[in-house]
Short mmCIF file of C-alpha atoms in Angstrom, two decimals:
data_model
loop_
_atom_site.label_atom_id
_atom_site.label_comp_id
_atom_site.label_asym_id
_atom_site.label_seq_id
_atom_site.Cartn_x
_atom_site.Cartn_y
_atom_site.Cartn_z
CA MET A 1 170.66 -40.31 241.59
CA VAL A 2 171.19 -39.25 245.03
CA ALA A 3 169.64 -41.20 247.78
CA GLN A 4 168.45 -39.80 251.05
CA GLY A 5 166.93 -42.48 253.07
CA ASP A 6 164.00 -43.50 251.06
CA ILE A 7 164.31 -40.29 249.03
CA GLN A 8 165.88 -40.19 245.60
CA VAL A 9 167.14 -36.64 244.24
CA ARG A 10 167.50 -37.06 240.52
CA GLN A 11 169.39 -34.47 238.53
CA ILE A 12 167.43 -33.36 235.34
CA THR A 13 169.73 -33.48 232.01
CA ASP A 14 167.08 -33.37 229.24
CA ALA A 15 163.86 -32.11 227.93
CA LYS A 16 161.80 -34.53 229.49
CA GLY A 17 163.42 -33.88 232.82
CA ARG A 18 162.90 -30.45 232.28
CA ARG A 19 159.16 -31.19 232.21
CA ASP A 20 159.37 -33.25 235.10
CA PHE A 21 161.09 -30.44 236.83
CA ILE A 22 158.33 -28.26 236.08
CA HIS A 23 155.55 -30.68 237.46
CA ALA A 24 157.40 -31.39 240.56
CA ALA A 25 155.97 -28.17 241.91
CA ARG A 26 152.72 -29.27 241.78
CA PRO A 27 152.57 -31.68 245.03
CA ALA A 28 153.41 -28.49 247.43
CA TYR A 29 150.50 -26.65 245.98
CA ALA A 30 147.90 -29.07 246.50
CA GLY A 31 144.72 -27.71 247.62
CA ASP A 32 146.39 -23.96 247.65
CA PRO A 33 143.72 -21.43 245.97
CA ASN A 34 146.35 -19.27 245.38
CA TYR A 35 148.61 -21.11 243.30
CA VAL A 36 148.83 -19.90 239.75
CA PRO A 37 150.75 -22.81 237.47
CA PRO A 38 153.28 -21.27 235.19
CA LEU A 39 152.85 -21.41 231.35
CA GLU A 40 154.97 -24.56 230.39
CA TYR A 41 155.53 -22.52 227.01
CA GLU A 42 157.43 -19.94 229.04
CA LEU A 43 159.04 -21.89 231.74
CA GLY A 44 160.12 -24.55 229.41
CA PRO A 45 162.46 -22.43 227.86
CA ARG A 46 163.93 -20.36 230.79
CA LEU A 47 165.03 -23.82 231.94
CA ASP A 48 166.93 -24.68 228.55
CA PRO A 49 170.44 -23.54 228.50
CA ALA A 50 170.19 -23.34 224.55
CA LYS A 51 167.31 -21.00 225.05
CA ASN A 52 168.31 -19.07 228.39
CA LEU A 53 170.77 -16.46 228.04
CA VAL A 54 171.50 -16.28 231.52
CA LEU A 55 172.50 -20.23 231.64
CA GLN A 56 174.96 -19.71 228.59
CA GLY A 57 178.50 -19.82 230.68
CA ALA A 58 176.65 -20.37 233.61
CA ASP A 59 177.37 -23.77 235.67
CA HIS A 60 174.12 -24.73 236.86
CA ALA A 61 172.22 -28.02 237.77
CA LEU A 62 168.24 -29.04 238.33
CA TRP A 63 167.12 -31.85 240.70
CA VAL A 64 163.72 -33.46 241.52
CA ALA A 65 162.90 -35.21 244.93
CA GLU A 66 161.09 -38.32 244.47
CA LYS A 67 159.88 -41.46 246.30
CA ASP A 68 158.91 -44.40 244.83
CA GLY A 69 158.92 -42.46 241.51
CA ALA A 70 156.28 -39.93 242.57
CA PRO A 71 157.48 -36.28 242.97
CA LEU A 72 157.94 -34.33 246.29
CA GLY A 73 159.84 -31.14 245.40
CA ARG A 74 162.58 -29.57 243.35
CA ILE A 75 165.62 -27.21 243.36
CA SER A 76 168.20 -25.79 241.18
CA ALA A 77 171.75 -24.45 241.85
CA ILE A 78 173.75 -22.04 239.72
CA ILE A 79 177.18 -20.51 239.65
CA ASN A 80 176.78 -17.29 237.55
CA PRO A 81 180.04 -15.99 236.36
CA LEU A 82 178.50 -12.31 236.17
CA HIS A 83 177.92 -12.59 240.06
CA LEU A 84 181.62 -14.14 240.80
CA ASP A 85 183.30 -11.42 238.44
CA ARG A 86 181.36 -8.71 240.26
CA TYR A 87 181.65 -9.67 243.78
CA LYS A 88 184.40 -12.37 244.00
CA ASP A 89 182.58 -13.89 246.87
CA ALA A 90 182.62 -17.54 246.02
CA THR A 91 179.21 -17.55 245.97
CA GLY A 92 176.54 -19.82 244.23
CA GLN A 93 172.58 -19.45 244.30
CA PHE A 94 169.74 -21.69 244.72
CA GLY A 95 166.18 -21.43 243.19
CA PHE A 96 163.18 -23.04 241.94
CA LEU A 97 162.59 -24.20 245.60
CA ASP A 98 159.06 -26.18 246.12
CA ALA A 99 158.70 -29.06 248.09
CA ILE A 100 156.00 -30.93 250.35
CA ASP A 101 155.72 -30.22 254.14
CA ASP A 102 158.71 -32.68 254.89
CA GLY A 103 161.82 -32.09 256.83
CA ASP A 104 163.67 -34.55 255.16
CA VAL A 105 162.80 -33.80 251.87
CA PHE A 106 164.09 -30.23 252.16
CA LYS A 107 167.15 -31.82 253.60
CA ALA A 108 167.92 -33.79 250.71
CA LEU A 109 167.40 -31.17 248.30
CA PHE A 110 169.60 -28.67 249.99
CA GLN A 111 171.95 -31.15 250.79
CA THR A 112 172.52 -32.31 247.07
CA ALA A 113 172.37 -28.59 245.88
CA GLU A 114 175.21 -27.45 248.63
CA ASP A 115 177.24 -30.55 247.95
CA TRP A 116 177.27 -29.69 244.23
CA LEU A 117 178.11 -26.12 245.05
CA ARG A 118 180.86 -26.99 247.17
CA ALA A 119 182.43 -29.45 244.79
CA ARG A 120 182.90 -26.55 242.64
CA GLY A 121 184.84 -24.32 245.02
CA MET A 122 181.92 -22.26 246.27
CA LYS A 123 181.97 -21.37 249.93
CA ARG A 124 178.97 -19.33 250.26
CA VAL A 125 175.18 -20.10 248.90
CA ASN A 126 172.47 -17.73 248.93
CA GLY A 127 168.67 -17.26 247.35
CA PRO A 128 166.47 -18.24 246.11
CA PHE A 129 167.01 -16.67 242.62
CA SER A 130 165.65 -18.53 239.88
CA PHE A 131 167.87 -18.05 238.16
CA SER A 132 169.22 -14.70 238.89
CA ILE A 133 168.20 -11.40 240.76
CA ASN A 134 166.86 -10.19 237.26
CA GLU A 135 164.29 -13.08 237.38
CA GLU A 136 162.10 -14.41 240.16
CA CYS A 137 163.93 -14.04 243.86
CA GLY A 138 163.02 -14.37 247.20
CA LEU A 139 160.93 -16.91 249.49
CA LEU A 140 157.47 -15.77 250.26
CA ILE A 141 157.39 -15.34 254.08
CA ASP A 142 154.11 -13.23 254.54
CA GLY A 143 151.34 -12.93 252.25
CA PHE A 144 150.30 -16.39 251.25
CA ASP A 145 146.45 -15.30 251.02
CA THR A 146 146.43 -13.59 247.50
CA PRO A 147 147.73 -15.00 244.14
CA PRO A 148 151.12 -13.92 242.90
CA TYR A 149 151.52 -11.49 240.37
CA PHE A 150 153.39 -11.81 237.35
CA MET A 151 156.87 -12.81 237.44
CA MET A 152 156.70 -13.03 241.40
CA PRO A 153 157.29 -16.08 243.15
CA HIS A 154 154.61 -17.99 245.28
CA GLY A 155 155.24 -20.45 248.37
CA ARG A 156 153.72 -22.36 251.24
CA ASP A 157 154.26 -21.08 254.76
CA TRP A 158 156.31 -24.05 255.79
CA TYR A 159 159.24 -23.04 253.37
CA GLN A 160 160.68 -20.66 255.58
CA ARG A 161 160.56 -23.17 258.78
CA HIS A 162 162.49 -25.89 256.83
CA VAL A 163 164.91 -23.74 255.28
CA GLU A 164 165.94 -22.11 258.39
CA ALA A 165 166.09 -25.43 260.12
CA LEU A 166 168.82 -26.22 257.59
CA GLY A 167 171.04 -23.27 258.81
CA TYR A 168 170.04 -20.25 256.75
CA SER A 169 169.95 -17.06 257.84
CA LYS A 170 168.33 -13.75 256.69
CA SER A 171 170.40 -11.87 254.24
CA VAL A 172 167.60 -9.06 253.43
CA ASP A 173 163.81 -8.44 252.84
CA MET A 174 162.06 -7.51 250.07
CA TYR A 175 158.57 -6.14 249.75
CA ALA A 176 155.88 -5.96 247.32
CA LEU A 177 153.32 -3.42 247.68
CA GLU A 178 149.61 -3.49 246.77
CA TRP A 179 148.14 -0.23 245.22
CA ILE A 180 144.63 0.40 244.50
CA PRO A 181 144.50 2.91 241.75
CA LYS A 182 143.11 6.27 242.21
CA ARG A 183 143.06 9.66 240.62
CA ASP A 184 144.94 12.63 242.81
CA PHE A 185 146.87 10.48 244.66
CA ILE A 186 149.54 12.43 245.10
CA PRO A 187 149.48 15.08 248.10
CA GLU A 188 149.16 18.56 247.06
CA LYS A 189 152.61 19.81 248.70
CA ARG A 190 154.26 16.89 246.27
CA LEU A 191 152.49 17.69 243.29
CA ARG A 192 153.67 21.27 243.54
CA PHE A 193 157.20 20.01 244.13
CA VAL A 194 157.11 17.52 240.92
CA GLU A 195 155.38 20.52 239.08
CA ARG A 196 158.26 23.08 239.97
CA ALA A 197 160.94 20.24 239.45
CA LEU A 198 159.59 19.15 235.94
CA ASN A 199 158.13 22.07 234.31
CA LYS A 200 160.88 23.07 232.53
CA PRO A 201 161.73 23.53 228.70
CA HIS A 202 164.66 20.91 228.77
CA ILE A 203 162.69 17.84 230.72
CA THR A 204 160.44 15.75 228.50
CA VAL A 205 158.50 12.97 229.70
CA ARG A 206 157.13 10.50 226.69
CA PRO A 207 156.23 7.16 226.23
CA PHE A 208 158.69 4.55 224.69
CA ASP A 209 158.80 5.36 221.17
CA PHE A 210 157.75 1.64 219.82
CA SER A 211 159.11 2.39 216.09
CA ASN A 212 162.52 2.13 217.82
CA PHE A 213 161.51 -0.56 220.46
CA LYS A 214 164.59 -2.35 221.02
CA GLN A 215 166.54 0.68 221.10
CA GLU A 216 164.27 1.99 223.95
CA ILE A 217 164.66 -1.20 225.86
CA GLN A 218 168.76 -0.91 225.67
CA THR A 219 168.27 2.29 226.96
CA LEU A 220 165.83 1.28 229.83
CA VAL A 221 168.71 -1.47 230.52
CA ASP A 222 171.57 1.46 230.39
CA ILE A 223 169.71 3.29 233.04
CA TYR A 224 168.55 0.24 235.08
CA ASN A 225 172.23 -1.13 235.03
CA ASP A 226 173.38 2.44 236.50
CA ALA A 227 170.41 3.12 238.73
CA TRP A 228 170.29 -0.30 240.62
CA SER A 229 174.08 -0.80 240.54
CA ASP A 230 174.49 -0.54 244.55
CA ASN A 231 171.66 -2.85 245.26
CA MET A 232 171.82 -6.23 247.22
CA GLY A 233 173.09 -8.69 244.60
CA PHE A 234 172.86 -6.43 241.50
CA ILE A 235 173.99 -8.17 238.35
CA PRO A 236 173.88 -6.24 235.28
CA PHE A 237 171.98 -6.87 231.98
CA THR A 238 174.35 -7.71 228.97
CA LYS A 239 173.14 -6.31 225.87
CA ASP A 240 172.12 -9.63 224.35
CA GLN A 241 170.09 -9.92 227.50
CA ALA A 242 168.76 -6.71 226.79
CA ALA A 243 167.68 -7.61 222.93
CA HIS A 244 165.91 -10.96 224.27
CA MET A 245 163.86 -8.82 226.91
CA ALA A 246 162.58 -6.75 224.10
CA ASP A 247 161.33 -9.74 221.88
CA GLU A 248 159.78 -11.06 224.97
CA LEU A 249 158.36 -7.69 226.30
CA ARG A 250 157.11 -6.46 222.82
CA PRO A 251 153.94 -8.16 222.66
CA ILE A 252 152.54 -7.73 226.18
CA ILE A 253 153.04 -4.25 226.62
CA SER A 254 151.68 -1.03 225.32
CA PRO A 255 152.97 2.41 225.10
CA TYR A 256 150.63 3.95 227.67
CA ASN A 257 152.70 1.37 230.22
CA THR A 258 155.69 2.69 229.35
CA VAL A 259 157.67 6.12 230.36
CA MET A 260 160.93 7.95 229.58
CA CYS A 261 161.99 10.76 231.31
CA GLU A 262 164.97 12.71 229.72
CA ILE A 263 167.15 16.11 230.58
CA ASP A 264 168.21 17.82 227.44
CA GLY A 265 167.81 14.92 225.31
CA GLU A 266 169.45 12.37 227.63
CA PRO A 267 167.69 9.57 228.89
CA ALA A 268 167.67 10.07 232.92
CA ALA A 269 164.63 7.77 234.15
CA PHE A 270 162.28 5.12 233.09
CA GLY A 271 159.20 3.17 234.17
CA LEU A 272 157.61 -0.05 232.92
CA VAL A 273 154.21 -1.57 233.90
CA LEU A 274 153.17 -5.09 232.99
CA PRO A 275 149.64 -6.44 232.64
CA ASN A 276 149.52 -9.11 235.36
CA LEU A 277 149.59 -12.04 233.04
CA ASN A 278 148.67 -14.42 236.09
CA HIS A 279 145.31 -13.02 236.31
CA ALA A 280 144.73 -14.29 232.57
CA ILE A 281 146.29 -17.84 232.87
CA LYS A 282 145.11 -18.70 236.32
CA ASP A 283 142.63 -21.34 235.01
CA PHE A 284 145.23 -22.56 232.35
CA ASP A 285 146.71 -25.42 234.69
CA GLY A 286 149.93 -24.35 232.88
CA LYS A 287 148.88 -25.26 229.27
CA LEU A 288 148.20 -23.03 226.22
CA LEU A 289 147.32 -25.56 223.63
CA PRO A 290 145.01 -26.53 222.34
CA PHE A 291 142.77 -23.51 222.98
CA ASN A 292 143.91 -21.47 226.00
CA TRP A 293 146.33 -19.62 223.59
CA ALA A 294 142.84 -18.16 221.92
CA LYS A 295 141.34 -17.19 225.67
CA PHE A 296 144.64 -15.90 226.36
CA LEU A 297 144.90 -13.35 223.32
CA TYR A 298 141.14 -12.44 223.87
CA ARG A 299 141.77 -11.32 227.69
CA LEU A 300 145.10 -9.80 227.06
CA LYS A 301 144.15 -7.73 223.79
CA VAL A 302 140.23 -7.55 223.95
CA LYS A 303 139.00 -7.76 227.11
CA GLY A 304 141.96 -6.21 229.01
CA ILE A 305 143.66 -7.38 232.13
CA PRO A 306 142.34 -5.58 235.17
CA GLN A 307 145.61 -5.77 237.23
CA ALA A 308 149.07 -4.62 236.40
CA ARG A 309 152.41 -4.54 237.93
CA MET A 310 155.19 -2.34 238.11
CA PRO A 311 158.48 -4.43 238.02
CA LEU A 312 161.02 -1.85 236.87
CA MET A 313 161.66 1.88 237.61
CA GLY A 314 164.88 3.59 237.50
CA VAL A 315 166.83 7.01 237.82
CA ARG A 316 170.25 7.77 236.94
CA LYS A 317 172.30 7.48 240.01
CA LYS A 318 173.95 11.14 239.70
CA LEU A 319 169.81 12.22 240.16
CA GLN A 320 169.30 10.04 243.11
CA GLY A 321 168.60 12.25 246.28
CA LYS A 322 168.21 15.39 243.98
CA PRO A 323 164.60 16.85 243.61
CA VAL A 324 164.55 16.20 239.93
CA GLY A 325 165.01 12.29 240.56
CA ALA A 326 162.41 12.22 243.14
CA ALA A 327 159.95 14.38 240.77
CA PHE A 328 160.66 11.74 237.81
CA ALA A 329 159.53 8.81 240.06
CA TYR A 330 156.35 10.47 241.18
CA LYS A 331 155.63 11.19 237.72
CA ILE A 332 156.26 7.91 236.02
CA ILE A 333 153.78 6.63 238.48
CA GLU A 334 151.19 9.35 237.67
CA CYS A 335 151.68 8.60 234.12
CA VAL A 336 150.84 4.81 234.32
CA ASN A 337 148.33 5.27 237.02
CA THR A 338 146.00 7.79 235.01
CA ALA A 339 146.64 5.71 232.02
CA ASN A 340 145.36 2.38 233.29
CA ILE A 341 142.58 3.89 235.50
CA ASP A 342 141.17 4.96 232.18
CA ARG A 343 141.43 1.17 230.79
CA GLY A 344 139.60 -0.14 233.90
CA LEU A 345 142.46 -1.01 235.94
CA GLU A 346 141.33 -2.38 239.43
CA ALA A 347 144.56 -3.41 241.23
CA SER A 348 148.13 -3.20 240.90
CA GLU A 349 151.56 -4.25 242.56
CA LEU A 350 154.89 -2.46 243.07
CA SER A 351 157.49 -4.68 243.43
CA TRP A 352 160.09 -5.39 244.66
CA ILE A 353 161.35 -2.80 247.10
CA LEU A 354 164.39 -3.58 249.45
CA GLU A 355 163.56 -3.04 253.34
CA ASN A 356 166.50 -0.89 252.90
CA ASN A 357 165.35 1.62 250.88
CA PRO A 358 163.36 3.68 253.11
CA ALA A 359 163.05 6.79 250.54
CA MET A 360 161.10 4.62 248.14
CA LEU A 361 158.98 2.95 250.59
CA ASN A 362 158.20 6.14 252.29
CA MET A 363 157.15 7.57 248.89
CA LEU A 364 154.80 4.53 247.88
CA THR A 365 153.20 4.59 251.48
CA GLU A 366 152.60 8.18 251.17
CA MET A 367 150.70 7.91 248.17
CA GLY A 368 147.91 4.90 249.58
CA SER A 369 149.89 1.89 248.99
CA ARG A 370 150.58 -0.87 251.44
CA ILE A 371 153.26 -3.66 251.97
CA TYR A 372 151.02 -6.92 251.71
CA LYS A 373 153.98 -9.52 250.70
CA THR A 374 157.41 -10.02 252.22
CA TYR A 375 160.05 -12.02 250.67
CA ARG A 376 163.43 -12.88 251.98
CA ILE A 377 166.74 -13.99 250.76
CA TYR A 378 168.63 -16.37 252.74
CA GLU A 379 172.19 -17.26 252.92
CA LYS A 380 174.52 -19.88 254.44
CA GLN A 381 178.26 -20.54 254.50
CA LEU A 382 179.39 -23.84 252.97
#
């Protein structure tokens, strides 16, 4: 236990503590109609090093800030060996940041996390990453008036003020774009370009083969690791993480939300859309039992969820900047857009896109999407 005045910062070390850590976000969101409590059934295992592959081999810690036993906020810190092996920059990350509007609480949480990282040889900290760039990341700084989509963070408008007061500066911004599905969204000149580039016998565009789903996800990860390798803070998925991802995704996605593009039989690009599960669970208060599981299955499998998010799309690096690579991106969005409109999709999100990716931003805004949320990655020298 670390004391900062009348604020105590308690390190979490067991299953009961992890439940306290989950609930420690609640005070910050009191009165916020756009907060969607995450399912404890899903978040609990992510916090458990015995169940989350990202945490295995990674030094990490969780803390809850309290006053007189009442929670005020929380934070995590992690030293990810995959990051250090790739960048060799002595950088750790913070994440899972939520706290009430009190500078002393933020100071106590960050000082605890920074001291922990510094004691382990870290010279720099950035975040938020909960726990990695392949999970929830970024601090919401604009777009508080709508709920977050599935696997995207939420926040309060005072977070930015308190974080920057502690000496953190911007590293990079990331955008979420709102997309209202519509047919014939590709401009005529772009449509002709796509048809010319892809209407060839050696090019195939198809849904995933669900009879070989785990291998399809491994292929997706292989393309992703190549396509995203130059992006800020990129950390590759391991094969074990890909297999775990396949197990998690299989129950919630359908063939019409998957696209694989091939050239001469070689996988070259992919796109994956997920139903916005937050729309289905917003009234669950984080609980699946005893009866919410039945509501969830009905909303997901029978009623259908009228919102979706595209969290992953990738084109192999050797095709980026070439006509066929751009055509694949248009075609992927066209395929999932048409299929979802036919099934009642009303709104969707394309996220996230780095601010320094103007080609993708221009393509998406030209199609009619708009930036409606901004997330920021911060950094600080220790």
